[in-house]
Coordinates of C-alpha atoms and ligand atoms in Angstrom, one line a residue:
Chain O
X89 CA -101.4 55.8 3.3
X90 CA -101.1 53.7 6.8
X91 CA -97.7 51.4 7.4
X92 CA -99.2 49.6 10.3
X93 CA -97.2 46.7 11.5
X94 CA -98.0 43.6 9.5
X95 CA -99.3 40.9 11.4
X96 CA -96.5 38.3 12.5
X97 CA -97.7 36.0 10.0
X98 CA -97.8 37.7 7.0
X99 CA -94.5 37.7 4.9
X100 CA -96.4 39.2 1.8
X101 CA -99.2 41.3 2.2
X102 CA -101.2 43.3 -0.2
X103 CA -103.7 45.8 1.2
X104 CA -106.6 47.0 -1.2
X105 CA -105.0 47.0 -4.8
X106 CA -106.1 49.1 -7.1
X107 CA -104.4 48.9 -10.6
X108 CA -106.0 50.3 -13.9
X109 CA -105.0 50.6 -17.2
X110 CA -106.1 53.7 -18.9
X111 CA -110.0 53.6 -18.1
X112 CA -110.0 49.8 -17.3
X113 CA -109.7 48.7 -13.5
X114 CA -107.6 45.7 -13.9
X115 CA -107.6 44.9 -10.1
X116 CA -110.9 46.5 -8.0
X117 CA -109.3 46.2 -4.2
X118 CA -107.0 42.9 -4.0
X119 CA -105.8 41.6 -0.5
X120 CA -104.1 39.2 0.2
X121 CA -101.5 37.5 3.0
X122 CA -98.7 34.8 2.4
X123 CA -96.9 33.3 5.0
X124 CA -93.3 32.7 5.2
X125 CA -92.6 29.5 3.5
X126 CA -96.5 29.3 2.3
X127 CA -96.7 28.4 -1.1
X128 CA -99.7 29.7 -2.8
X129 CA -102.2 29.3 -6.4
X130 CA -103.7 31.7 -7.8
X131 CA -106.0 30.6 -10.4
X132 CA -109.2 32.1 -12.2
X133 CA -110.4 32.7 -15.8
X134 CA -108.4 34.7 -18.5
X135 CA -108.2 38.2 -17.9
X136 CA -109.0 38.1 -14.2
X137 CA -105.9 39.6 -13.2
X138 CA -103.3 37.4 -12.2
X139 CA -100.2 38.3 -14.2
X140 CA -101.2 41.7 -13.0
X141 CA -101.2 40.4 -9.2
X142 CA -97.5 39.3 -9.7
X143 CA -96.5 41.9 -11.7
X144 CA -97.7 44.8 -9.2
X145 CA -96.1 42.5 -6.7
X146 CA -92.4 43.3 -8.1
X147 CA -93.5 46.7 -9.2
X148 CA -93.2 46.1 -12.9
X149 CA -96.6 47.8 -12.8
X150 CA -97.2 50.6 -10.5
X151 CA -100.1 50.3 -8.6
X152 CA -103.0 53.2 -8.3
X153 CA -103.5 52.7 -4.2
X154 CA -103.1 50.3 -1.6
X155 CA -99.6 48.8 0.0
X156 CA -97.7 45.8 -0.9
X157 CA -95.5 44.5 1.9
X158 CA -92.6 41.7 1.2
X159 CA -90.9 41.5 4.6
X160 CA -89.8 44.7 5.6
X161 CA -90.1 46.1 2.3
X162 CA -93.0 48.6 1.4
X163 CA -92.9 47.6 -2.4
X164 CA -92.3 50.9 -4.8
X165 CA -92.0 53.2 -1.7
X166 CA -89.0 54.7 -0.3
X167 CA -88.7 55.6 3.1
X168 CA -87.5 58.9 4.1
X169 CA -86.8 61.1 7.4
X170 CA -90.0 63.1 6.0
X171 CA -92.3 60.1 4.9
X172 CA -92.7 58.1 2.0
X173 CA -92.2 58.7 -1.5
X174 CA -92.3 57.1 -5.0
X175 CA -89.2 54.3 -4.8
X176 CA -87.0 55.4 -7.8
X177 CA -86.0 53.3 -10.8
X178 CA -82.8 52.6 -8.7
X179 CA -84.3 52.2 -5.7
X180 CA -87.5 50.1 -6.9
X181 CA -84.7 47.6 -8.9
X182 CA -83.0 47.1 -5.1
X183 CA -86.2 46.2 -3.9
X184 CA -86.7 43.6 -6.7
X185 CA -83.4 41.5 -5.8
X186 CA -85.4 39.9 -3.2
X187 CA -88.7 39.2 -5.3
X188 CA -88.0 36.3 -7.9
X189 CA -90.3 36.3 -11.2
X190 CA -90.6 33.6 -13.6
X191 CA -92.6 34.4 -17.1
X192 CA -95.0 32.6 -19.2
X193 CA -92.8 33.0 -21.8
X194 CA -89.4 32.5 -20.0
X195 CA -87.4 35.7 -21.3
X196 CA -84.2 34.4 -21.1
X197 CA -81.5 36.6 -22.5
X198 CA -80.4 35.3 -26.0
X199 CA -77.4 36.5 -26.0
X200 CA -76.0 34.6 -22.9
X201 CA -75.6 30.7 -22.2
X202 CA -77.5 28.8 -19.8
X203 CA -74.9 29.3 -17.4
X204 CA -74.3 33.4 -18.0
X205 CA -78.1 33.6 -17.7
X206 CA -77.8 32.2 -14.2
X207 CA -75.1 34.0 -13.1
X208 CA -76.4 37.6 -14.6
X209 CA -78.0 38.8 -11.2
X210 CA -75.3 37.8 -9.3
X211 CA -72.6 39.1 -11.9
X212 CA -74.3 42.4 -12.7
X213 CA -76.3 43.4 -9.5
X214 CA -74.5 42.1 -6.6
X215 CA -71.1 42.1 -8.6
X216 CA -70.0 38.8 -7.7
X217 CA -66.8 37.9 -9.0
X218 CA -67.2 35.9 -12.4
X219 CA -65.7 32.5 -10.9
X220 CA -67.9 32.5 -8.1
X221 CA -71.2 33.6 -9.9
X222 CA -70.4 31.0 -12.3
X223 CA -69.6 28.2 -9.6
X224 CA -72.9 29.2 -8.1
X225 CA -74.7 29.1 -11.1
X226 CA -73.5 25.7 -12.1
X227 CA -74.8 24.4 -8.8
X228 CA -78.3 25.8 -9.5
X229 CA -78.1 24.3 -13.0
X230 CA -77.5 21.1 -11.6
X231 CA -80.5 21.8 -9.1
X232 CA -82.9 22.2 -12.2
X233 CA -81.1 18.9 -13.6
X234 CA -79.5 20.9 -16.3
X235 CA -75.6 20.5 -15.4
X236 CA -75.2 19.5 -18.9
X237 CA -76.9 22.5 -20.7
X238 CA -74.1 25.3 -19.1
X239 CA -73.0 26.1 -22.2
X240 CA -75.9 26.0 -24.6
X241 CA -77.6 29.0 -25.6
X242 CA -81.5 29.1 -25.1
X243 CA -82.1 28.6 -28.9
X244 CA -80.6 25.3 -28.3
X245 CA -83.0 23.9 -25.5
X246 CA -86.4 23.4 -25.4
X247 CA -89.1 25.3 -23.7
X248 CA -89.1 23.2 -20.7
X249 CA -85.2 23.4 -20.2
X250 CA -85.5 27.4 -21.0
X251 CA -88.0 27.7 -17.8
X252 CA -85.9 25.8 -15.7
X253 CA -83.3 28.0 -16.5
X254 CA -85.1 30.8 -15.8
X255 CA -86.2 29.6 -12.2
X256 CA -82.3 29.3 -11.9
X257 CA -82.2 32.7 -12.8
X258 CA -84.2 33.7 -10.4
X259 CA -83.2 31.6 -7.6
X260 CA -79.6 32.7 -8.1
X261 CA -80.6 36.2 -6.8
X262 CA -81.3 34.4 -3.2
X263 CA -84.9 35.8 -3.4
X264 CA -87.4 35.8 -0.3
X265 CA -90.3 35.4 -2.4
X266 CA -90.8 33.5 -6.1
X267 CA -93.7 34.8 -7.8
X268 CA -94.5 32.1 -11.4
X269 CA -96.7 33.6 -14.0
X270 CA -98.1 30.5 -15.7
X271 CA -94.7 28.9 -15.9
X272 CA -96.2 26.0 -18.0
X273 CA -98.6 27.7 -20.1
X274 CA -96.3 28.0 -23.3
X275 CA -95.1 24.5 -22.9
X276 CA -95.5 21.4 -24.7
X277 CA -97.7 18.8 -22.6
X278 CA -94.6 16.5 -22.3
X279 CA -92.2 18.8 -20.9
X280 CA -94.8 20.4 -18.5
X281 CA -94.2 17.9 -15.7
X282 CA -90.1 18.6 -15.5
X283 CA -91.0 22.1 -15.0
X284 CA -93.6 21.4 -12.4
X285 CA -91.1 19.0 -10.3
X286 CA -88.7 21.6 -10.1
X287 CA -91.1 24.1 -8.6
X288 CA -91.9 21.5 -6.3
X289 CA -88.7 21.1 -5.2
X290 CA -88.5 24.7 -4.8
X291 CA -91.6 24.7 -2.6
X292 CA -89.7 21.8 -0.4
X293 CA -87.1 23.9 0.4
X294 CA -89.7 26.2 2.1
X295 CA -89.6 29.1 -0.4
X296 CA -92.2 31.7 0.0
X297 CA -94.1 31.4 -3.6
X298 CA -97.4 32.5 -5.2
X299 CA -98.1 30.7 -8.6
X300 CA -100.5 31.9 -11.0
X301 CA -101.3 28.5 -12.7
X302 CA -104.2 26.7 -14.7
X303 CA -102.8 23.3 -13.7
X304 CA -105.3 22.2 -11.1
X305 CA -103.7 19.1 -9.7
X306 CA -100.5 20.7 -9.3
X307 CA -102.1 23.6 -7.2
X308 CA -104.1 21.0 -5.2
X309 CA -101.1 18.9 -4.5
X310 CA -98.4 21.4 -4.1
X311 CA -100.1 24.8 -2.8
X312 CA -100.9 25.2 0.8
X313 CA -103.3 27.8 -0.3
X314 CA -105.3 28.6 -3.5
X315 CA -106.9 31.9 -4.3
X316 CA -109.4 31.9 -6.7
X317 CA -109.9 35.4 -8.9
X318 CA -112.7 36.8 -11.4
X319 CA -112.8 39.8 -13.2
X320 CA -110.0 41.9 -10.9
X321 CA -111.4 40.4 -7.5
X322 CA -110.5 37.6 -5.2
X323 CA -113.5 35.7 -5.0
X324 CA -112.6 32.9 -2.8
X325 CA -109.6 31.8 -1.2
X326 CA -108.6 29.3 1.7
X327 CA -106.9 26.0 1.9
X328 CA -106.0 24.7 -1.4
X329 CA -108.0 21.2 -0.9
X330 CA -111.1 23.2 0.5
X331 CA -111.2 26.0 -2.7
X332 CA -110.7 23.0 -5.3
X333 CA -112.6 20.4 -3.6
X334 CA -115.6 22.0 -1.9
X335 CA -115.6 25.7 -3.2
X336 CA -117.8 27.7 -1.2
X337 CA -119.0 30.2 -3.8
X338 CA -120.9 29.7 -7.1
X339 CA -118.5 31.6 -9.4
X340 CA -115.2 29.4 -8.2
X341 CA -117.6 26.1 -8.8
X342 CA -118.4 27.1 -12.3
X343 CA -114.9 28.0 -12.8
X344 CA -114.1 24.5 -11.8
X345 CA -116.7 22.7 -13.8
X346 CA -115.5 24.1 -16.7
X347 CA -111.6 22.9 -16.5
X348 CA -112.8 19.4 -15.6
X349 CA -115.2 19.6 -18.8
X350 CA -112.0 20.1 -20.7
X351 CA -109.9 17.3 -18.7
X352 CA -108.4 16.1 -21.9
X353 CA -106.6 19.3 -22.3
X354 CA -103.0 20.2 -20.8
X355 CA -103.9 22.4 -18.0
X356 CA -106.0 19.6 -16.4
X357 CA -103.7 16.7 -16.9
X358 CA -103.3 15.1 -13.3
X359 CA -99.9 16.2 -11.8
Chain K
X242 CA -58.1 59.9 -81.4
X243 CA -59.6 55.9 -80.7
X244 CA -62.6 56.1 -78.9
X245 CA -61.1 53.5 -76.3
X246 CA -57.6 53.2 -76.0
X247 CA -56.4 50.2 -73.7
X248 CA -52.9 51.6 -73.2
X249 CA -54.4 54.6 -71.6
X250 CA -56.9 52.2 -69.4
X251 CA -54.2 50.5 -68.2
X252 CA -51.8 52.9 -67.5
X253 CA -54.8 55.0 -65.4
X254 CA -55.4 51.4 -64.1
X255 CA -52.1 51.2 -61.9
X256 CA -51.3 54.6 -62.0
X257 CA -49.8 55.4 -58.7
X258 CA -51.5 58.9 -58.5
X259 CA -54.7 56.6 -58.7
X260 CA -54.1 54.0 -56.5
X261 CA -53.3 56.9 -53.8
X262 CA -56.3 58.0 -54.1
X263 CA -58.0 54.5 -53.9
X264 CA -56.7 54.0 -50.5
X265 CA -57.4 57.8 -49.3
X266 CA -61.3 56.7 -50.3
X267 CA -60.7 53.1 -48.6
X268 CA -59.3 54.6 -45.1
X269 CA -61.5 58.0 -45.1
X270 CA -64.6 55.7 -45.5
X271 CA -63.8 53.4 -42.8
X272 CA -62.3 55.9 -40.3
X273 CA -65.3 58.7 -40.5
X274 CA -67.9 55.7 -40.7
X275 CA -66.2 54.5 -37.1
X276 CA -66.6 58.0 -35.8
X277 CA -70.2 58.2 -37.4
X278 CA -70.8 54.8 -34.8
X279 CA -69.7 56.5 -32.1
X280 CA -71.5 59.8 -32.3
X281 CA -74.4 58.4 -33.7
X282 CA -74.7 55.8 -30.7
X283 CA -74.3 58.6 -28.2
X284 CA -76.9 60.9 -30.5
X285 CA -79.7 57.6 -30.1
X286 CA -78.8 57.1 -26.3
X287 CA -79.6 60.4 -25.6
X288 CA -82.8 60.4 -27.6
X289 CA -83.8 57.7 -25.4
X290 CA -84.2 59.9 -22.4
X291 CA -87.6 60.9 -21.3
X292 CA -86.1 64.9 -20.8
X293 CA -87.9 67.1 -23.1
X294 CA -84.7 69.1 -24.5
X295 CA -83.0 66.0 -25.1
X296 CA -85.9 65.3 -27.4
X297 CA -85.9 68.7 -29.1
X298 CA -81.8 68.0 -29.5
X299 CA -82.1 65.0 -31.3
X300 CA -85.2 65.8 -33.7
X301 CA -83.4 68.7 -34.7
X302 CA -79.9 67.2 -35.3
X303 CA -81.4 64.3 -37.5
X304 CA -83.7 67.0 -39.5
X305 CA -80.8 69.2 -39.9
X306 CA -78.4 67.0 -41.3
X307 CA -80.7 64.8 -43.3
X308 CA -82.0 68.2 -44.5
X309 CA -78.8 69.8 -45.7
X310 CA -76.6 68.2 -48.9
X311 CA -73.3 66.9 -47.3
X312 CA -71.8 68.8 -50.3
X313 CA -72.9 72.1 -48.6
X314 CA -71.7 71.0 -45.3
X315 CA -68.4 70.5 -46.8
X316 CA -68.1 73.5 -48.2
X317 CA -69.5 75.4 -45.3
X318 CA -66.7 73.6 -43.0
X319 CA -63.9 74.1 -45.3
X320 CA -64.6 77.6 -46.5
X321 CA -67.5 79.5 -44.5
X322 CA -66.0 78.5 -40.7
X323 CA -62.5 80.3 -41.6
X324 CA -64.8 83.6 -41.8
X325 CA -65.6 82.7 -38.1
X326 CA -62.0 82.1 -37.2
X327 CA -62.3 78.5 -37.0
X328 CA -59.8 77.1 -39.6
X329 CA -59.8 73.2 -40.8
X330 CA -57.5 71.5 -42.8
X331 CA -58.9 69.7 -45.8
X332 CA -58.7 66.4 -43.8
X333 CA -60.2 67.6 -40.7
X334 CA -62.9 69.2 -42.6
X335 CA -63.6 66.1 -44.8
X336 CA -63.4 63.7 -41.6
X337 CA -65.5 66.2 -39.5
X338 CA -68.0 66.4 -42.4
X339 CA -68.3 63.1 -43.2
X340 CA -68.9 61.6 -39.9
X341 CA -71.7 64.4 -38.8
X342 CA -73.6 63.8 -42.1
X343 CA -73.5 60.3 -41.7
X344 CA -74.0 60.1 -37.9
X345 CA -78.0 60.6 -37.8
X346 CA -78.3 57.5 -40.0
X347 CA -76.5 55.9 -37.7
X348 CA -78.6 57.0 -35.1
X349 CA -81.4 56.2 -36.2
X350 CA -80.3 52.5 -37.0
X351 CA -79.4 52.2 -33.2
X352 CA -82.4 53.6 -32.0
X353 CA -84.7 51.4 -34.0
X354 CA -82.3 48.4 -33.2
X355 CA -82.8 49.2 -29.5
X356 CA -86.7 49.4 -29.6
X357 CA -86.7 45.9 -31.5
X358 CA -85.7 44.5 -28.5
X359 CA -88.6 42.7 -26.7
X360 CA -90.1 44.8 -24.1
X361 CA -90.0 41.2 -22.5
X362 CA -85.9 41.4 -22.0
X363 CA -86.0 44.7 -20.1
X364 CA -88.8 43.3 -17.9
X365 CA -86.5 39.8 -17.3
X366 CA -83.7 42.4 -16.4
X367 CA -86.0 44.6 -14.0
X368 CA -87.5 41.4 -12.6
X369 CA -83.7 40.4 -11.2
X370 CA -82.9 43.7 -10.1
X371 CA -80.9 44.9 -12.7
X372 CA -80.1 48.7 -12.8
X373 CA -81.9 50.3 -15.5
X374 CA -78.3 51.5 -17.1
X375 CA -76.8 48.2 -16.9
X376 CA -79.8 46.4 -18.2
X377 CA -79.3 48.9 -21.1
X378 CA -75.4 48.2 -21.5
X379 CA -75.3 44.3 -20.7
X380 CA -78.8 43.0 -21.6
X381 CA -80.5 45.4 -24.3
X382 CA -77.3 46.8 -25.9
X383 CA -75.8 43.5 -27.1
X384 CA -79.3 42.5 -28.5
X385 CA -79.5 45.9 -30.4
X386 CA -76.0 45.3 -31.9
X387 CA -77.2 41.8 -33.6
X388 CA -80.0 43.9 -35.2
X389 CA -78.4 46.9 -36.2
X390 CA -75.2 45.2 -37.8
X391 CA -76.8 44.7 -41.4
X392 CA -78.4 47.7 -42.0
X393 CA -75.0 49.2 -40.8
X394 CA -73.5 47.3 -43.4
X395 CA -75.3 49.1 -46.1
X396 CA -74.0 52.6 -44.6
X397 CA -70.5 51.5 -45.7
X398 CA -71.3 51.7 -49.3
X399 CA -73.0 54.9 -48.9
X400 CA -70.3 56.5 -47.1
X401 CA -67.9 55.0 -49.7
X402 CA -70.0 56.8 -52.6
X403 CA -70.1 60.0 -50.2
X404 CA -66.3 60.3 -50.1
X405 CA -66.3 61.2 -53.6
X406 CA -67.8 64.8 -52.5
X407 CA -64.7 66.1 -50.6
X408 CA -63.0 66.6 -53.8
X409 CA -64.6 69.5 -53.9
X410 CA -62.4 71.0 -50.9
X411 CA -59.6 69.5 -53.1
X412 CA -59.2 66.2 -50.6
X413 CA -57.1 63.8 -53.4
X414 CA -59.7 61.1 -52.9
X415 CA -60.1 58.2 -56.1
X416 CA -62.6 60.8 -57.9
X417 CA -60.2 63.8 -57.5
X418 CA -57.1 61.8 -58.3
X419 CA -58.9 60.4 -61.4
X420 CA -60.0 63.8 -62.4
X421 CA -56.5 65.0 -62.1
X422 CA -55.4 62.7 -64.4
X423 CA -57.9 63.6 -66.6
X424 CA -56.9 67.5 -67.3
X425 CA -53.3 66.3 -68.0
X426 CA -54.3 63.1 -70.6
X427 CA -58.0 64.7 -71.7
X428 CA -58.8 60.4 -71.5
X429 CA -62.0 61.0 -69.8
X430 CA -63.5 57.6 -70.8
X431 CA -60.8 55.5 -69.7
X432 CA -59.8 57.3 -66.3
X433 CA -63.5 57.5 -65.4
X434 CA -64.0 53.6 -66.4
X435 CA -61.1 53.0 -63.9
X436 CA -62.5 55.4 -61.0
X437 CA -66.0 53.1 -61.6
X438 CA -63.9 50.0 -61.4
X439 CA -62.7 50.6 -58.4
X440 CA -65.9 51.7 -56.9
X441 CA -67.6 48.7 -58.2
X442 CA -64.9 46.3 -56.7
X443 CA -64.7 48.1 -53.2
X444 CA -68.6 47.9 -52.9
X445 CA -68.3 44.5 -54.1
X446 CA -66.0 43.2 -51.8
X447 CA -67.7 45.0 -48.8
X448 CA -71.1 43.2 -49.7
X449 CA -69.1 39.7 -50.3
X450 CA -67.4 40.3 -46.7
X451 CA -70.9 41.0 -45.1
X452 CA -72.7 38.1 -46.9
X453 CA -69.9 35.9 -45.5
X454 CA -69.9 37.4 -42.0
X455 CA -73.9 37.1 -41.6
X456 CA -73.7 33.3 -43.2
X457 CA -70.8 32.0 -40.8
X458 CA -72.6 33.4 -38.0
X459 CA -76.6 33.3 -38.9
X460 CA -77.5 32.2 -35.5
X461 CA -75.7 34.9 -34.1
X462 CA -78.0 37.3 -36.0
X463 CA -81.2 35.5 -35.5
X464 CA -80.3 35.1 -31.7
X465 CA -82.8 38.2 -30.7
X466 CA -85.9 36.3 -32.5
X467 CA -88.4 35.5 -29.2
X468 CA -88.8 32.2 -28.0
X469 CA -90.8 30.0 -29.8
X470 CA -93.8 30.0 -27.4
X471 CA -96.5 27.4 -27.6
X472 CA -99.3 29.5 -26.3
X473 CA -102.0 27.1 -27.6
X474 CA -102.1 24.9 -24.7
X475 CA -102.9 27.9 -22.5
X476 CA -105.5 29.1 -25.3
X477 CA -107.4 25.8 -25.2
X478 CA -109.5 26.5 -22.4
X479 CA -111.2 29.9 -24.1
Ligands
ATP222 N1 -100.8 46.5 -20.4 C1 -101.9 46.7 -20.3 N2 -102.4 47.7 -21.0 C2 -104.1 47.0 -21.1 N3 -104.8 46.2 -20.3 C3 -104.3 46.0 -19.9 C4 -102.6 45.3 -19.8 N4 -102.3 44.2 -19.1 C5 -103.3 43.5 -18.9 N5 -104.5 44.2 -19.1 C6 -105.8 44.1 -18.9 O1 -106.1 43.5 -17.6 C7 -107.0 42.7 -17.5 C8 -106.1 41.1 -16.2 O2 -105.2 40.8 -17.1 P1 -104.2 39.5 -16.8 O3 -103.0 39.8 -17.8 O4 -103.8 40.4 -15.4 O5 -105.1 38.7 -16.7 P2 -104.6 37.2 -16.1 O6 -105.1 36.4 -15.1 O7 -103.5 37.1 -16.4 O8 -105.1 36.2 -17.8 P3 -104.1 35.0 -17.9 O9 -104.8 34.0 -17.6 O10 -104.7 35.5 -19.8 O11 -103.0 35.2 -18.1 C9 -107.3 41.7 -18.8 O12 -108.4 42.1 -19.1 C10 -106.1 42.4 -19.8 O13 -106.7 42.8 -20.8
MG223 MG1 -101.4 36.0 -16.9

């Protein structure tokens, strides 16, 4: 495997990623680059491999071949004097500190309040003192407009509120890149916008981010670049206005046409 | 002799020896269950290791204690071990026997409670960078505990009944105290009725307590349910 230096502008780089589940090949050689501070949307039909790409980047999945770089980190690999080897569980955990992830189903810790959820990373990973972790967490909750829900448990929060807490929890680790896996797909239509607004705000803070989404309007307006995937491969990518406005490939065109056909559905609502 | 003698019944009901036996039964239940929870949890954690011998140990441990009667274990501890030079007092043998025999049941409860915590919780912990052991301690275990508490309550009742078996190694708990009384008075019916009433009362008191705790803290136990994700919206396009 090569460890050739990354191009200056790529902060996140995937080199020819292959990932299979048993005999099923979910990613058939995916390569992409994201510059520092860039916001990239990942679109494509269900089962095309969007989640798999995100999960591979923060090594929730082990890839078959290829290489993933985030900043200086070679994800899932550890450099030793004798070369690269598979990272141990603890080494992989250390790498994940700089990669934030937001899940479709929020996955908040149900036994912790909103504040404790947000403070959990700094507390449990960085051993930040409780008062300091909680005041930082409070700032983040204010930032996602949930300061008044600090002491609520996840079950007492709406889906949109839970997702905003989940975003704050990921931000609390001060990651250098944020991954969003269909962050609004499990939400009631009324609460989609409040979450998108928070994500927009994260983007405006120049966070490097990759977001798998069915919200085409959001991709168009809030993402610098859009990548269209199908059947485990990247079919088309480029500036969002181009990919979403005048797609070059027939498959991307058909996919987008299919979506506008159900314009009344939540994922196609105007942002 | 009358079939039923109320004066004997009331005499036995408050007999100091019976009350002492009752107390022995109560503390023996609590102490051995508490110890079994410690041992059982440790064994359950060992069973989660991917290291093959840990698996064999777990399987063997559970199989052994489940396959052998507690009565035999107790007599073994008290009467067979001295032949090997290990001499245990009655109380030691009773505590060790009751603890070990109960521990695999606790281990199975803890084990299934841990695997009942959604995988997504592990992933959320990993995604933040939480180390595996910390994730177990701070994220998974507290949730597993909430799942394990109700079935653990049933183990109390089982353990309460099991304490009667230590009478065979001459520990004077409620049943043996009752038996002693019978040897003197020859009134079996009244004495055993007294013992039965006390066992029933203890079980009823515990069950009531458990219901009270679960009702008062119902939300606490329900806490682990997965967020009611409204996936419908995402599936519309299909
Ligand atoms: N753990 C797994 N085991 C087996 N197959 C899997 C697993 N995870 C994903 N797959 C398969 O890999 C393919 C890609 O899945 P992935 O979840 O990445 O798709 P997606 O683009 O995120 O879809 P969606 O829009 O429905 O979320 C699918 O065919 C899926 O069935
Ligand atoms: Mg997905």
